[in-house]
Amino acid sequence: MANLRALLIGLGRARSSLGDVGKCISLRSALSSVDAQYLSSYNLLLQARHISSTGNTLHIVLDMPALSPTMNQGNIAKWRKKEGDKIDVGDVLCEIETDKAVLEFESLEEGFLAKILAPEGSKDVAVGQPIAITVEDLDDIKNIPSDIPKGVEPKQEKATQKLTENVKFEVATQGSNFSRISPSAKLLIKEYGLEESSLKASGPRGTLLKGDVLATIKSGVKPSKSSQDKTSSPVCQQNPDVPSKSVTPQHKIDTHEDLPNSQIRKVIAKRLLESKQSIPHLYLSKDVILDPLLAFRNELKEQHNLKVSVNDIVIKAVALALRNVPEANAYWNNEKEEPCLCDSVDISIAVATEKGLMTPIIRNADQKTLSAISLEVKELAEKARVGKLAPNQYQGGTFSISNLGMFPVDQFCAIINPPQAGILAVSRGNKVVAPVMGSDGTEKAAVITKMNLNLSADHRVFNGQLGGKFFSELASNFSDIRRLLL
């Protein structure tokens, strides 16, 4: 590590003496002659930083890293280090909100945090965009040039509200200062009879935008006198005996507040849209009797002091059904244009969080006991709610389960989570009166608890026969619940 750092410093200083040859040197070029073992250990470093030299000062520009395979931008949630702080290898520099969770960005080098380019609260920082600068020596901080391009400024919340407040104070003194006008803004001016001199343009090259006109309307600017004369009713003038009615505006501008969207919700919206547009959804539904499961759950609690939830047992039942029907534990391969079987049964469970829906994974669920599944579900759900899931805990999965049994939901359909081929929607249990076969071989009416299961499947992988086979196996697991112990 020390030899490698010394090599980089020497190369940087040699580079700075070349004058106009360039101010930046590539870390990959510098390491081209270094042994392959150094390259492999610094693979992540190459993705997140580059070395620059300014005079005799060698500094490292840290870029926004790609902390997950699907990440193309992120938010700076919190800076753990301040400018001037000492940094050791493994120290957490900042917390970055990715498209899946809030992850920690650790330092791979020793040094000092010289400058923060993307301050706390920065939104939608693209991968590869500079976010900070580090130096090796504390004295080098003062030599950092001030013209280094910064990252992004934090997005200002409630921009519409601030614009409205500015218009309230400045609209009375500002003249017509726009040279262009958008079609929607022109239509609003005509509709509300506004004076052009009362409008302030905020668009590029003095363009008056629709938002500028709406802000002026909200500020309470009255329409011009000529427009008020035009709004008087000719019927009332010709018939003075007819009682006048209060005139209401034809269009009402509703006040609203924009809610900031998290990276997770943005990705969820994009993936769900892609799923519905690109995957042919096949829906299959079945009611299962829940009483054997509830009795088995009470028995585990009373005799073995083992507390498991209905969802834990459902996970185990689904996993065993997928193991016994391996064709259902598959995904569609776009390159080969054929279904491919998965090697393991990894169940993704939907967990609702404040930032969006997360799907942590119970891997090899068919091989785990109910107690192990119960413990793992609790741990993963808690990490999902606080945004501390590691990438390997939510990436992958071969089949999903979405359970709304805790809500008054009798039936619903879920959307497939690509690249998986199936997701099971689990509803609440309802007591119904249905015919039940008695011990004497005759049917009689009885009160039972039924639960609806709805399968959303990729029709390229599932056909009706495969879906029926999967449901038959799953129903057997619910009717003979002790199969889960085999």
XYZ file of C-alpha atoms in Angstrom:
486
model
C 0.000 0.000 0.000
C 2.753 2.465 0.939
C 4.799 1.600 -2.161
C 1.795 2.090 -4.368
C 1.015 5.474 -2.809
C 4.610 6.573 -3.237
C 4.496 5.558 -6.889
C 1.333 7.625 -7.456
C 2.785 10.702 -5.730
C 5.958 10.469 -7.810
C 3.996 10.153 -11.014
C 1.784 13.100 -10.051
C 4.730 15.391 -9.318
C 6.518 14.330 -12.468
C 3.348 15.050 -14.390
C 3.008 18.529 -12.891
C 6.487 19.477 -14.118
C 5.472 18.898 -17.737
C 3.573 22.201 -17.827
C 0.963 22.247 -20.550
C 0.920 18.528 -21.054
C -2.099 18.332 -18.723
C -3.196 18.695 -15.129
C -4.803 15.273 -14.651
C -3.244 11.850 -14.755
C -5.178 8.647 -15.053
C -4.912 6.202 -12.182
C -5.394 3.354 -14.616
C -2.468 4.572 -16.749
C -0.315 5.006 -13.658
C -0.988 1.465 -12.558
C -0.535 -0.103 -15.998
C 2.925 -1.364 -15.038
C 1.915 -2.450 -11.552
C 1.363 -6.110 -10.867
C -2.156 -7.486 -11.538
C -2.744 -8.167 -7.854
C -2.750 -4.399 -7.155
C -5.221 -3.772 -9.959
C -7.723 -6.273 -8.616
C -7.585 -4.838 -5.101
C -8.103 -1.291 -6.417
C -11.000 -2.079 -8.737
C -13.484 -0.182 -6.572
C -11.055 2.729 -6.211
C -10.949 3.190 -9.988
C -14.731 3.544 -10.046
C -14.869 6.243 -7.383
C -11.831 8.536 -7.634
C -9.064 9.956 -9.804
C -5.731 11.590 -9.013
C -5.037 15.196 -9.958
C -1.982 17.346 -9.463
C -1.903 21.107 -8.942
C 1.574 22.525 -8.558
C 3.203 20.455 -5.836
C -0.153 19.365 -4.396
C -1.448 15.898 -5.183
C -5.144 15.505 -4.403
C -7.745 12.813 -4.977
C -11.140 13.673 -6.424
C -13.793 11.301 -5.123
C -16.625 10.581 -7.543
C -20.121 9.339 -6.785
C -19.641 5.538 -6.691
C -21.978 2.923 -8.158
C -22.941 1.092 -4.971
C -25.378 -1.260 -6.740
C -25.584 -2.726 -10.255
C -28.694 -0.678 -11.101
C -27.530 2.615 -9.599
C -26.977 5.509 -12.012
C -27.500 8.341 -9.522
C -27.798 8.827 -5.777
C -28.532 11.294 -2.993
C -26.073 12.468 -0.338
C -28.002 11.572 2.809
C -25.362 12.528 5.405
C -21.685 13.411 5.600
C -19.944 11.548 8.432
C -16.711 13.521 7.963
C -16.243 17.271 7.872
C -13.775 19.308 5.856
C -10.365 19.035 7.490
C -11.092 15.737 9.282
C -8.512 12.958 9.335
C -9.469 9.881 7.294
C -8.274 6.339 7.883
C -8.775 3.313 5.676
C -12.297 1.962 6.238
C -13.710 5.189 7.677
C -17.211 6.027 6.489
C -17.108 9.281 4.544
C -20.821 9.687 3.899
C -24.149 7.893 3.620
C -25.528 7.602 0.093
C -29.163 6.888 -0.707
C -29.194 4.566 -3.706
C -32.084 3.122 -5.667
C -32.409 0.359 -3.066
C -31.171 1.501 0.337
C -28.959 3.927 2.247
C -25.387 2.607 2.039
C -22.105 3.746 3.556
C -19.274 5.008 1.338
C -15.989 3.937 2.923
C -12.561 5.430 2.307
C -9.926 3.235 0.672
C -7.046 5.594 1.472
C -5.615 7.543 4.371
C -5.578 11.317 4.253
C -7.674 14.373 5.027
C -11.032 15.506 3.671
C -10.071 18.735 1.931
C -13.306 19.820 0.290
C -16.919 18.642 -0.017
C -18.217 19.253 -3.551
C -21.681 17.722 -3.118
C -23.067 18.952 0.217
C -25.422 17.030 2.443
C -28.873 16.876 0.918
C -27.713 16.854 -2.709
C -30.220 15.051 -4.912
C -29.803 12.969 -8.070
C -25.992 13.103 -8.163
C -24.927 11.107 -11.230
C -22.501 8.217 -10.845
C -19.022 9.490 -11.676
C -19.746 13.086 -10.669
C -17.228 14.578 -8.186
C -18.484 14.756 -4.611
C -15.341 15.440 -2.527
C -11.575 16.003 -2.561
C -9.003 14.413 -0.261
C -5.306 15.114 0.267
C -2.537 13.176 1.937
C -1.136 16.003 4.071
C -3.122 18.483 6.142
C -1.060 21.392 4.839
C -2.139 20.621 1.270
C -5.741 21.646 1.987
C -4.939 25.343 1.604
C -3.351 24.655 -1.793
C -6.505 23.141 -3.278
C -7.583 25.377 -6.185
C -10.927 27.093 -5.842
C -11.893 26.589 -9.501
C -12.457 22.838 -9.170
C -15.943 22.091 -10.540
C -18.386 21.367 -7.752
C -20.923 18.619 -7.578
C -24.546 19.666 -7.276
C -26.354 22.020 -4.998
C -29.129 20.627 -2.811
C -32.518 20.772 -4.481
C -34.656 23.427 -2.888
C -37.906 22.202 -1.480
C -41.207 23.912 -2.219
C -39.817 25.933 -5.150
C -43.308 26.953 -6.217
C -44.042 28.411 -2.788
C -40.812 30.443 -2.751
C -41.488 31.753 -6.241
C -44.933 32.880 -5.135
C -43.504 34.763 -2.154
C -40.977 36.562 -4.382
C -43.713 37.582 -6.792
C -45.813 39.036 -3.952
C -43.079 41.534 -3.081
C -41.606 42.266 -6.497
C -44.487 42.025 -8.954
C -45.736 45.530 -8.132
C -42.441 47.187 -9.061
C -41.309 45.053 -11.987
C -42.190 46.007 -15.526
C -42.586 43.771 -18.545
C -39.157 42.183 -18.697
C -39.691 39.151 -20.914
C -38.909 38.768 -24.582
C -40.538 35.387 -25.166
C -43.671 33.712 -23.911
C -44.703 30.047 -23.819
C -48.080 29.079 -25.396
C -49.536 27.896 -22.072
C -48.527 31.138 -20.355
C -50.097 33.170 -23.154
C -53.350 31.237 -22.786
C -53.463 31.865 -19.011
C -52.822 35.598 -19.465
C -55.726 35.840 -21.885
C -58.019 33.724 -19.714
C -57.423 35.684 -16.496
C -56.959 39.079 -18.131
C -53.582 39.823 -16.577
C -51.429 42.849 -17.308
C -48.166 41.779 -18.941
C -46.338 44.442 -16.954
C -47.218 42.563 -13.730
C -45.476 39.395 -14.829
C -41.901 38.398 -14.171
C -40.113 35.878 -16.408
C -37.869 33.201 -14.931
C -37.220 31.094 -18.024
C -34.062 31.042 -20.139
C -33.434 34.097 -22.332
C -36.253 35.986 -20.645
C -38.969 33.452 -21.464
C -42.233 33.795 -19.550
C -43.266 30.321 -18.364
C -46.583 28.884 -17.257
C -45.292 28.698 -13.684
C -44.591 32.432 -13.714
C -48.211 33.205 -14.605
C -49.573 30.729 -12.038
C -47.373 32.275 -9.346
C -48.712 35.720 -10.217
C -52.305 34.478 -10.040
C -51.672 32.924 -6.607
C -50.135 36.156 -5.356
C -53.520 37.849 -5.754
C -52.799 40.209 -8.658
C -56.128 41.555 -9.942
C -57.020 41.371 -13.651
C -56.935 44.518 -15.760
C -59.960 46.836 -15.910
C -60.606 46.051 -19.560
C -60.798 42.346 -18.833
C -63.243 42.985 -15.980
C -65.503 44.941 -18.324
C -65.465 42.025 -20.754
C -66.631 39.622 -18.066
C -69.841 41.558 -17.356
C -72.897 39.596 -18.505
C -74.816 41.106 -21.471
C -77.986 39.319 -20.341
C -77.968 41.222 -17.054
C -77.562 44.548 -18.886
C -80.540 43.900 -21.155
C -82.766 42.490 -18.402
C -82.291 44.522 -15.194
C -85.227 42.752 -13.554
C -83.382 39.425 -13.622
C -81.521 38.933 -10.297
C -77.783 38.866 -10.722
C -75.840 35.768 -9.779
C -72.395 35.625 -8.291
C -69.839 34.976 -10.995
C -67.412 32.173 -10.199
C -64.108 31.652 -12.019
C -64.298 29.134 -14.826
C -61.085 27.489 -13.702
C -59.885 27.138 -10.137
C -56.193 27.006 -9.375
C -55.810 24.374 -6.671
C -53.008 24.840 -4.215
C -50.721 21.867 -3.819
C -47.412 20.831 -2.331
C -44.839 18.746 -4.180
C -43.669 15.774 -2.127
C -40.010 14.821 -2.624
C -39.596 11.364 -4.155
C -36.911 8.996 -2.907
C -34.549 7.118 -5.202
C -36.224 3.868 -4.142
C -39.687 5.033 -5.198
C -38.354 6.305 -8.520
C -36.843 2.917 -9.317
C -39.981 1.087 -8.134
C -42.156 3.197 -10.435
C -39.837 2.561 -13.370
C -39.589 -1.194 -12.776
C -43.334 -1.673 -12.282
C -44.065 0.166 -15.511
C -41.502 -1.938 -17.382
C -42.955 -5.103 -15.854
C -46.508 -4.376 -16.978
C -45.378 -3.255 -20.423
C -42.904 -6.040 -21.213
C -44.134 -9.116 -19.296
C -47.367 -10.912 -20.295
C -49.056 -11.393 -16.922
C -51.039 -14.570 -16.311
C -53.325 -14.519 -13.242
C -54.413 -17.638 -11.348
C -56.412 -17.606 -8.114
C -57.278 -20.186 -5.459
C -58.819 -20.257 -1.989
C -57.083 -22.449 0.590
C -58.365 -23.549 3.984
C -56.326 -21.823 6.677
C -57.524 -23.749 9.751
C -54.829 -26.493 9.649
C -52.133 -23.803 9.455
C -53.599 -21.858 12.402
C -53.880 -25.030 14.495
C -50.279 -25.973 13.649
C -49.098 -22.474 14.602
C -50.845 -22.675 17.988
C -49.358 -26.107 18.600
C -45.828 -24.835 17.962
C -46.417 -21.987 20.391
C -47.985 -24.060 23.195
C -45.889 -27.232 23.029
C -42.548 -25.945 21.754
C -42.640 -22.249 22.721
C -41.938 -21.383 19.088
C -43.596 -18.209 17.865
C -43.933 -18.021 14.110
C -46.240 -15.892 11.987
C -48.652 -16.999 9.308
C -46.353 -15.356 6.771
C -43.409 -17.494 7.948
C -45.403 -20.670 7.325
C -46.599 -19.384 3.950
C -42.972 -18.778 2.913
C -42.051 -22.340 3.815
C -45.119 -23.780 2.030
C -44.383 -21.803 -1.153
C -40.693 -22.743 -1.081
C -41.485 -26.470 -0.846
C -44.014 -26.155 -3.681
C -41.360 -24.529 -5.862
C -38.867 -27.251 -4.987
C -41.348 -29.975 -5.946
C -42.377 -28.119 -9.119
C -38.985 -26.825 -10.356
C -40.461 -25.568 -13.655
C -42.214 -22.846 -11.658
C -38.930 -21.727 -10.074
C -37.610 -20.207 -13.293
C -37.126 -16.964 -15.205
C -37.338 -15.892 -18.838
C -33.982 -15.527 -20.625
C -34.333 -12.772 -23.228
C -31.133 -13.697 -25.050
C -31.995 -17.377 -25.435
C -35.742 -16.648 -25.648
C -36.515 -19.556 -23.372
C -37.197 -20.190 -19.669
C -34.244 -21.061 -17.448
C -34.543 -23.030 -14.202
C -33.048 -21.560 -11.028
C -30.577 -23.577 -8.965
C -31.966 -22.518 -5.575
C -35.288 -21.441 -4.084
C -34.791 -17.835 -2.955
C -37.985 -16.150 -1.764
C -38.283 -12.344 -1.968
C -40.687 -10.916 0.622
C -42.306 -7.507 0.166
C -41.652 -5.140 3.091
C -43.270 -1.694 3.190
C -40.984 1.128 4.341
C -41.319 4.899 4.518
C -39.178 5.274 1.396
C -40.888 2.570 -0.639
C -41.306 -1.166 -1.033
C -38.235 -3.313 -0.391
C -37.870 -7.030 -1.180
C -35.287 -8.717 1.072
C -34.551 -12.336 0.217
C -34.799 -15.570 2.218
C -32.224 -17.686 0.401
C -32.615 -21.478 0.210
C -35.952 -21.128 1.968
C -36.904 -24.727 1.147
C -33.958 -26.002 3.206
C -34.508 -23.846 6.302
C -36.628 -24.588 9.356
C -39.609 -22.467 10.329
C -37.719 -21.002 13.276
C -34.792 -20.013 11.044
C -37.147 -18.425 8.501
C -38.984 -16.525 11.240
C -35.766 -15.125 12.706
C -34.365 -14.138 9.307
C -37.598 -12.434 8.230
C -37.575 -10.265 11.369
C -33.935 -9.264 10.892
C -34.309 -8.447 7.195
C -37.560 -6.537 7.696
C -35.963 -4.361 10.383
C -32.936 -3.619 8.172
C -35.246 -2.769 5.271
C -37.220 -0.262 7.359
C -34.076 1.596 8.461
C -32.427 1.378 5.016
C -29.523 -0.830 6.117
C -29.923 -3.765 3.732
C -26.711 -4.919 2.082
C -26.874 -5.423 -1.711
C -26.677 -9.219 -1.417
C -29.722 -9.138 0.878
C -32.094 -7.689 -1.746
C -30.501 -8.481 -5.124
C -31.594 -11.699 -6.789
C -34.452 -13.899 -5.676
C -36.366 -16.445 -7.748
C -39.961 -15.882 -6.547
C -41.791 -13.163 -4.585
C -44.520 -13.119 -1.938
C -46.645 -10.060 -1.169
C -48.752 -10.525 1.973
C -51.561 -8.101 2.874
C -53.193 -10.461 5.345
C -52.797 -7.927 8.149
C -55.117 -5.521 6.301
C -58.815 -5.881 5.382
C -57.912 -7.078 1.874
C -59.881 -10.070 0.597
C -58.189 -10.377 -2.802
C -55.596 -8.546 -4.901
C -53.182 -9.053 -7.785
C -49.500 -8.196 -7.544
C -47.097 -7.111 -10.301
C -44.189 -9.385 -11.208
C -40.773 -8.320 -9.931
C -38.418 -8.731 -12.941
C -36.478 -10.822 -13.796
C -38.553 -13.230 -11.710
C -41.447 -15.078 -13.312
C -43.926 -15.196 -10.438
C -45.291 -13.398 -7.389
C -47.926 -14.722 -4.985
C -50.440 -12.280 -3.501
C -51.637 -13.438 -0.062
C -54.853 -11.940 1.348
C -56.439 -12.107 4.797
C -58.332 -15.087 6.167
C -62.130 -14.934 6.270
C -64.542 -17.169 8.133
C -67.163 -18.671 5.824
C -69.771 -21.402 6.007
C -68.908 -24.224 3.627
C -69.623 -27.963 3.263
C -67.041 -30.098 5.067
C -66.604 -33.855 4.839
C -67.247 -35.369 8.257
C -65.616 -38.424 9.829
C -68.625 -40.542 8.842
C -68.136 -39.734 5.153
C -71.052 -37.309 4.862
C -70.875 -33.576 4.122
C -72.192 -31.087 6.609
C -72.060 -27.304 6.963
C -69.263 -25.900 9.078
C -67.495 -22.601 9.706
C -63.996 -22.611 8.208
C -61.309 -19.990 7.537
C -60.414 -19.433 3.906
C -57.560 -17.405 2.468
C -57.222 -16.281 -1.138
C -53.964 -16.814 -3.010
C -53.481 -15.048 -6.339
C -50.549 -15.915 -8.594
C -49.226 -13.388 -11.106
C -46.972 -15.294 -13.492
C -44.950 -14.629 -16.615
C -46.969 -16.362 -19.344
C -43.753 -17.053 -21.246
C -42.673 -19.312 -18.368
C -46.023 -20.376 -16.902
C -48.902 -21.845 -18.833
C -52.229 -22.907 -17.381
C -51.054 -26.459 -16.758
C -47.893 -25.416 -14.909
C -49.846 -22.891 -12.838
C -52.396 -25.553 -11.921
C -49.633 -27.996 -10.968
C -48.002 -25.388 -8.729
C -51.309 -24.568 -7.013
C -52.063 -28.259 -6.467
C -48.744 -28.733 -4.703
C -49.226 -25.545 -2.681
C -52.763 -26.513 -1.632
C -51.478 -29.900 -0.442
C -48.971 -28.119 1.789
C -51.800 -26.121 3.383
C -54.181 -29.046 3.821
C -51.483 -31.347 5.263
C -49.405 -28.773 7.083
C -47.025 -31.315 8.620
C -45.491 -31.808 5.176
C -43.517 -28.696 6.005
C -41.589 -30.669 8.637
C -40.405 -33.337 6.216
